[in-house]
Amino acid sequence: METEPKVCVVLPIYREPVSLIKRAADSILAQTYENYRVQLVLDDPQNEEAKSFLSEYCNQHEQFELHINPENLGLASSLNRAMSSIKQGLICRMDADDVSLPNRIERQVNYLLDHNLDLVGSYMNVLDEDGTFLYKVDSLPTSPAAISKALGYNNCVMHPTWLGKASIFQQGYRHMPLSEDYDFLLRAVASGAAIGNCPEILLNYTLSANSISRTNLYRQFLFQKVLTSRYQMNKKVSVEEAESIVDSEWTVEKESRYSNAYAVVNSFLGNKELCSRLLQIPALGSSLLKSPAYIRKLYRLAATQTISRMDPH
């Protein structure tokens, strides 16, 4: 329909294999929503293989256009550079190793308009790099009120699933280490934006080796703790202040204990054998007692889940 708002899909690319880039681009090409265009943003100007493939792909599909950064800028700066030129319509986030289900854009556009939102996420499947299904992310709050509350504990709007008004993206991403998307959401809600989640699985997310490594998990938790504490007090925090607070609290020993607790908890949850789980209980208890920070992280996750269950979908 001509009344459909124009959607610009921004798809940043770094050094992902061409096969995955093609899979991601093809998933946009297969969308049931027709009024869209795609900005392919190559953040490695030396990646000749990707450059050649993307140029040919754009020649074959007029909805696609290629933008090559002059140098490696990183994800936040790449997104800021691409989105700053999009002043109208809607912007859809997409990563180069993920797959949008065919009705993703259509369902999210309708949900955003029907619920008068500024930005909407969705549920998603999580797969490993071989394409094996791992788990679903389908217990997120959906209403702006519940999301505003849940964000005080944990991120609950998955970054690769975002679709929103171009105007909301003009605030830009800050270079908040390990938490650029969470920081974006907190600032957006604090400024009055209405954010929701479409309660449908609309994306297959790839959990890659390039995701946050275990060596950064505790540092990421500390940044999130700083952000949420200021959010709950309705106060702002600069990147420099957040970095200073995190640096004062972080130690190698605390990082090691947090990472170990993370590994033991995930091993316990992933173990489907009851007897094996029972045998893991002593190690589970020991690792948690050694990492009070990870206990606080579990509390935050539980609080987010409670808010989601109380949110009428």
Short mmCIF file of C-alpha atoms in Angstrom, two decimals:
data_model
loop_
_atom_site.label_atom_id
_atom_site.label_comp_id
_atom_site.label_asym_id
_atom_site.label_seq_id
_atom_site.Cartn_x
_atom_site.Cartn_y
_atom_site.Cartn_z
CA MET A 1 0.00 0.00 0.00
CA GLU A 2 1.15 3.54 -0.78
CA THR A 3 0.19 4.66 2.73
CA GLU A 4 2.74 2.30 4.26
CA PRO A 5 5.56 4.28 5.92
CA LYS A 6 8.96 3.98 4.28
CA VAL A 7 11.32 1.70 6.21
CA CYS A 8 15.09 1.99 5.91
CA VAL A 9 16.89 -1.17 7.05
CA VAL A 10 20.39 -0.35 8.34
CA LEU A 11 22.63 -3.43 8.10
CA PRO A 12 26.19 -2.90 9.40
CA ILE A 13 28.85 -5.32 8.14
CA TYR A 14 32.38 -5.89 9.37
CA ARG A 15 34.15 -9.17 8.65
CA GLU A 16 31.28 -11.65 8.63
CA PRO A 17 31.53 -14.42 5.99
CA VAL A 18 29.90 -13.56 2.68
CA SER A 19 27.56 -16.54 3.08
CA LEU A 20 26.11 -15.03 6.26
CA ILE A 21 25.88 -11.55 4.77
CA LYS A 22 23.93 -12.97 1.82
CA ARG A 23 21.65 -14.89 4.17
CA ALA A 24 20.86 -11.73 6.13
CA ALA A 25 20.31 -9.61 2.99
CA ASP A 26 18.15 -12.31 1.40
CA SER A 27 15.95 -12.39 4.50
CA ILE A 28 15.18 -8.70 3.97
CA LEU A 29 14.58 -9.29 0.28
CA ALA A 30 11.98 -11.91 1.26
CA GLN A 31 9.95 -9.53 3.46
CA THR A 32 6.20 -9.33 2.98
CA TYR A 33 6.47 -5.56 3.55
CA GLU A 34 7.27 -3.82 0.28
CA ASN A 35 7.97 -0.16 1.05
CA TYR A 36 11.57 -0.42 2.20
CA ARG A 37 15.15 0.28 1.25
CA VAL A 38 18.38 -1.06 2.70
CA GLN A 39 21.62 0.66 3.68
CA LEU A 40 24.45 -1.87 3.71
CA VAL A 41 27.21 -0.28 5.81
CA LEU A 42 30.64 -1.86 5.37
CA ASP A 43 32.82 -0.94 8.36
CA ASP A 44 36.00 -2.53 6.98
CA PRO A 45 37.07 -0.72 3.79
CA GLN A 46 39.86 -3.29 3.33
CA ASN A 47 37.39 -6.19 3.12
CA GLU A 48 37.64 -6.68 -0.64
CA GLU A 49 35.63 -9.92 -0.70
CA ALA A 50 32.66 -8.31 1.03
CA LYS A 51 33.01 -5.14 -1.02
CA SER A 52 32.87 -7.11 -4.29
CA PHE A 53 29.90 -9.20 -3.19
CA LEU A 54 27.94 -6.24 -1.82
CA SER A 55 28.53 -4.13 -4.93
CA GLU A 56 27.18 -6.91 -7.13
CA TYR A 57 24.24 -7.51 -4.78
CA CYS A 58 23.27 -3.84 -4.93
CA ASN A 59 23.49 -3.89 -8.71
CA GLN A 60 21.03 -6.77 -8.76
CA HIS A 61 18.58 -5.31 -6.23
CA GLU A 62 17.67 -1.65 -6.53
CA GLN A 63 16.34 -1.42 -2.96
CA PHE A 64 19.88 -1.97 -1.65
CA GLU A 65 22.65 0.64 -1.51
CA LEU A 66 26.21 0.24 -0.25
CA HIS A 67 27.96 2.70 2.06
CA ILE A 68 31.65 2.08 2.84
CA ASN A 69 33.14 3.76 5.89
CA PRO A 70 36.49 5.48 5.22
CA GLU A 71 37.93 3.54 8.18
CA ASN A 72 36.81 1.10 10.86
CA LEU A 73 34.49 3.16 13.08
CA GLY A 74 32.94 0.49 15.29
CA LEU A 75 29.25 -0.37 15.56
CA ALA A 76 28.00 2.69 17.46
CA SER A 77 29.71 5.22 15.17
CA SER A 78 28.70 3.26 12.05
CA LEU A 79 25.07 3.35 13.12
CA ASN A 80 25.24 7.04 14.03
CA ARG A 81 26.79 7.88 10.66
CA ALA A 82 24.18 5.91 8.72
CA MET A 83 21.13 6.99 10.71
CA SER A 84 21.98 10.68 10.90
CA SER A 85 21.05 11.04 7.23
CA ILE A 86 17.62 9.37 7.66
CA LYS A 87 15.25 12.11 8.81
CA GLN A 88 11.84 10.62 7.99
CA GLY A 89 10.01 7.31 8.06
CA LEU A 90 11.13 4.30 10.07
CA ILE A 91 14.49 2.65 10.69
CA CYS A 92 14.94 -1.09 11.13
CA ARG A 93 18.02 -2.59 12.80
CA MET A 94 19.60 -5.72 11.38
CA ASP A 95 22.93 -7.49 11.95
CA ALA A 96 24.89 -9.25 9.24
CA ASP A 97 24.77 -12.70 10.84
CA ASP A 98 21.06 -12.66 11.78
CA VAL A 99 17.93 -13.57 9.84
CA SER A 100 14.67 -11.62 9.80
CA LEU A 101 11.61 -13.81 9.44
CA PRO A 102 9.55 -12.93 6.33
CA ASN A 103 6.83 -11.01 8.19
CA ARG A 104 9.16 -9.19 10.57
CA ILE A 105 8.92 -5.67 9.16
CA GLU A 106 5.21 -5.92 8.43
CA ARG A 107 4.36 -7.12 11.94
CA GLN A 108 6.59 -4.58 13.67
CA VAL A 109 5.36 -1.64 11.60
CA ASN A 110 1.75 -2.57 12.34
CA TYR A 111 2.47 -3.07 16.03
CA LEU A 112 4.32 0.25 16.30
CA LEU A 113 1.49 2.17 14.59
CA ASP A 114 -1.34 0.35 16.37
CA HIS A 115 0.21 1.00 19.79
CA ASN A 116 1.46 4.53 19.07
CA LEU A 117 5.10 3.64 19.81
CA ASP A 118 8.37 5.36 19.00
CA LEU A 119 10.38 2.13 18.92
CA VAL A 120 9.51 -1.57 19.00
CA GLY A 121 11.48 -4.76 19.50
CA SER A 122 10.33 -8.36 19.31
CA TYR A 123 10.90 -11.86 20.63
CA MET A 124 13.62 -13.91 18.91
CA ASN A 125 15.20 -17.33 18.50
CA VAL A 126 18.85 -17.72 19.54
CA LEU A 127 21.00 -20.01 17.37
CA ASP A 128 24.66 -21.00 17.50
CA GLU A 129 27.04 -20.30 14.61
CA ASP A 130 26.15 -23.63 13.01
CA GLY A 131 22.48 -22.69 12.94
CA THR A 132 21.51 -25.02 15.79
CA PHE A 133 18.60 -23.75 17.86
CA LEU A 134 19.61 -22.93 21.45
CA TYR A 135 16.66 -21.17 23.08
CA LYS A 136 13.90 -18.62 22.64
CA VAL A 137 13.74 -15.10 24.04
CA ASP A 138 9.98 -14.86 24.43
CA SER A 139 9.29 -13.68 27.98
CA LEU A 140 9.91 -9.96 27.59
CA PRO A 141 7.60 -7.17 28.74
CA THR A 142 5.66 -5.62 25.86
CA SER A 143 3.95 -2.43 27.07
CA PRO A 144 5.78 0.91 27.42
CA ALA A 145 4.94 1.07 31.13
CA ALA A 146 6.32 -2.40 31.86
CA ILE A 147 9.41 -1.83 29.71
CA SER A 148 10.10 1.49 31.42
CA LYS A 149 9.99 -0.33 34.77
CA ALA A 150 11.97 -3.39 33.64
CA LEU A 151 14.76 -1.26 32.16
CA GLY A 152 15.58 -0.25 35.72
CA TYR A 153 16.84 -3.81 36.21
CA ASN A 154 17.94 -5.18 32.85
CA ASN A 155 17.84 -4.65 29.11
CA CYS A 156 14.56 -6.07 27.78
CA VAL A 157 14.42 -4.80 24.17
CA MET A 158 16.86 -6.83 22.09
CA HIS A 159 19.04 -4.58 19.92
CA PRO A 160 18.95 -6.62 16.65
CA THR A 161 15.13 -6.50 16.71
CA TRP A 162 14.67 -2.73 16.88
CA LEU A 163 12.38 -0.87 14.49
CA GLY A 164 11.52 2.72 15.24
CA LYS A 165 10.81 6.22 14.06
CA ALA A 166 13.76 7.96 12.45
CA SER A 167 13.34 10.77 14.97
CA ILE A 168 14.18 8.56 17.97
CA PHE A 169 17.48 7.50 16.41
CA GLN A 170 18.59 11.11 16.05
CA GLN A 171 19.63 11.07 19.72
CA GLY A 172 22.46 8.78 18.60
CA TYR A 173 24.44 6.10 20.38
CA ARG A 174 27.00 7.11 22.98
CA HIS A 175 30.28 5.23 23.30
CA MET A 176 29.22 3.65 26.59
CA PRO A 177 31.50 0.59 26.82
CA LEU A 178 29.70 -2.76 26.45
CA SER A 179 26.30 -1.08 26.89
CA GLU A 180 25.64 1.24 23.93
CA ASP A 181 22.15 -0.16 23.21
CA TYR A 182 21.10 -0.27 26.88
CA ASP A 183 22.29 3.30 27.36
CA PHE A 184 20.32 4.31 24.24
CA LEU A 185 17.08 2.81 25.60
CA LEU A 186 17.46 4.38 29.05
CA ARG A 187 18.06 7.83 27.58
CA ALA A 188 15.15 7.41 25.17
CA VAL A 189 12.68 6.42 27.88
CA ALA A 190 13.95 9.21 30.15
CA SER A 191 13.18 11.69 27.36
CA GLY A 192 9.61 10.42 27.07
CA ALA A 193 9.82 7.85 24.24
CA ALA A 194 7.24 5.05 24.13
CA ILE A 195 8.99 1.70 23.62
CA GLY A 196 7.32 -1.69 23.22
CA ASN A 197 7.96 -5.29 22.23
CA CYS A 198 5.89 -7.10 19.61
CA PRO A 199 5.05 -10.42 21.31
CA GLU A 200 6.07 -12.58 18.35
CA ILE A 201 9.32 -14.29 17.33
CA LEU A 202 10.45 -12.29 14.31
CA LEU A 203 14.23 -12.78 14.21
CA ASN A 204 16.79 -15.57 14.35
CA TYR A 205 19.75 -14.22 16.32
CA THR A 206 23.19 -15.81 15.97
CA LEU A 207 25.15 -16.13 19.21
CA SER A 208 28.62 -15.79 17.75
CA ALA A 209 32.13 -16.07 19.15
CA ASN A 210 32.34 -12.29 18.71
CA SER A 211 29.63 -11.71 21.31
CA ILE A 212 30.65 -10.31 24.70
CA SER A 213 33.45 -12.59 25.90
CA ARG A 214 33.49 -14.00 29.41
CA THR A 215 36.44 -11.75 30.19
CA ASN A 216 34.13 -8.71 29.89
CA LEU A 217 30.99 -9.98 31.59
CA TYR A 218 31.67 -8.41 34.98
CA ARG A 219 32.74 -5.12 33.46
CA GLN A 220 29.53 -5.08 31.42
CA PHE A 221 27.53 -5.75 34.59
CA LEU A 222 29.21 -2.82 36.33
CA PHE A 223 28.38 -0.43 33.48
CA GLN A 224 24.78 -1.60 33.54
CA LYS A 225 24.67 -1.15 37.31
CA VAL A 226 25.86 2.45 36.96
CA LEU A 227 23.33 3.17 34.21
CA THR A 228 20.37 1.68 36.08
CA SER A 229 21.23 3.37 39.37
CA ARG A 230 21.19 6.77 37.67
CA TYR A 231 18.04 5.87 35.72
CA GLN A 232 16.20 4.92 38.89
CA MET A 233 17.21 8.25 40.44
CA ASN A 234 16.21 10.10 37.25
CA LYS A 235 19.77 11.38 36.91
CA LYS A 236 22.14 11.51 33.96
CA VAL A 237 25.63 10.04 33.84
CA SER A 238 28.43 10.87 31.42
CA VAL A 239 30.52 8.21 29.71
CA GLU A 240 33.58 9.47 31.57
CA GLU A 241 31.88 9.28 34.96
CA ALA A 242 30.60 5.76 34.26
CA GLU A 243 34.08 4.62 33.21
CA SER A 244 35.59 6.10 36.36
CA ILE A 245 33.09 4.30 38.61
CA VAL A 246 33.58 0.98 36.83
CA ASP A 247 37.37 1.25 36.95
CA SER A 248 37.22 1.88 40.70
CA GLU A 249 35.14 -1.27 41.32
CA TRP A 250 36.60 -3.73 38.81
CA THR A 251 39.29 -6.23 39.83
CA VAL A 252 40.70 -9.30 38.10
CA GLU A 253 39.55 -11.51 40.98
CA LYS A 254 35.95 -10.23 40.86
CA GLU A 255 35.90 -10.64 37.07
CA SER A 256 37.12 -14.23 37.40
CA ARG A 257 34.53 -15.11 40.06
CA TYR A 258 31.70 -13.51 38.08
CA SER A 259 32.69 -15.32 34.89
CA ASN A 260 32.94 -18.62 36.74
CA ALA A 261 29.48 -18.17 38.29
CA TYR A 262 28.11 -17.35 34.83
CA ALA A 263 29.61 -20.54 33.38
CA VAL A 264 28.41 -22.78 36.23
CA VAL A 265 24.86 -21.36 36.19
CA ASN A 266 24.53 -21.77 32.43
CA SER A 267 25.92 -25.30 32.59
CA PHE A 268 23.40 -26.13 35.31
CA LEU A 269 20.47 -24.66 33.37
CA GLY A 270 21.55 -26.38 30.17
CA ASN A 271 21.84 -29.79 31.82
CA LYS A 272 18.66 -31.76 31.18
CA GLU A 273 19.63 -34.78 33.29
CA LEU A 274 18.22 -34.53 36.83
CA CYS A 275 20.98 -36.61 38.41
CA SER A 276 23.67 -34.50 36.74
CA ARG A 277 21.96 -31.34 37.95
CA LEU A 278 21.89 -32.62 41.51
CA LEU A 279 25.62 -33.34 41.32
CA GLN A 280 26.24 -29.76 40.17
CA ILE A 281 24.46 -28.13 43.13
CA PRO A 282 27.55 -27.88 45.38
CA ALA A 283 29.59 -26.21 42.63
CA LEU A 284 26.65 -23.94 41.84
CA GLY A 285 26.28 -22.82 45.44
CA SER A 286 30.02 -22.29 45.86
CA SER A 287 30.36 -20.18 42.70
CA LEU A 288 27.41 -17.98 43.65
CA LEU A 289 28.67 -17.41 47.18
CA LYS A 290 31.99 -16.25 45.74
CA SER A 291 30.31 -13.74 43.41
CA PRO A 292 27.73 -11.51 45.12
CA ALA A 293 27.65 -9.46 41.89
CA TYR A 294 26.33 -12.43 39.93
CA ILE A 295 23.65 -13.00 42.57
CA ARG A 296 22.59 -9.38 42.00
CA LYS A 297 22.57 -10.06 38.26
CA LEU A 298 20.24 -13.04 38.79
CA TYR A 299 18.01 -10.84 40.96
CA ARG A 300 17.82 -8.29 38.16
CA LEU A 301 16.87 -10.98 35.65
CA ALA A 302 14.23 -12.34 38.03
CA ALA A 303 12.79 -8.85 38.54
CA THR A 304 12.56 -8.35 34.78
CA GLN A 305 10.81 -11.73 34.40
CA THR A 306 8.34 -10.83 37.15
CA ILE A 307 7.48 -7.54 35.46
CA SER A 308 7.02 -9.38 32.16
CA ARG A 309 4.65 -11.96 33.69
CA MET A 310 2.54 -9.17 35.18
CA ASP A 311 2.39 -7.33 31.84
CA PRO A 312 -0.76 -8.25 29.87
CA HIS A 313 0.36 -9.23 26.36
#
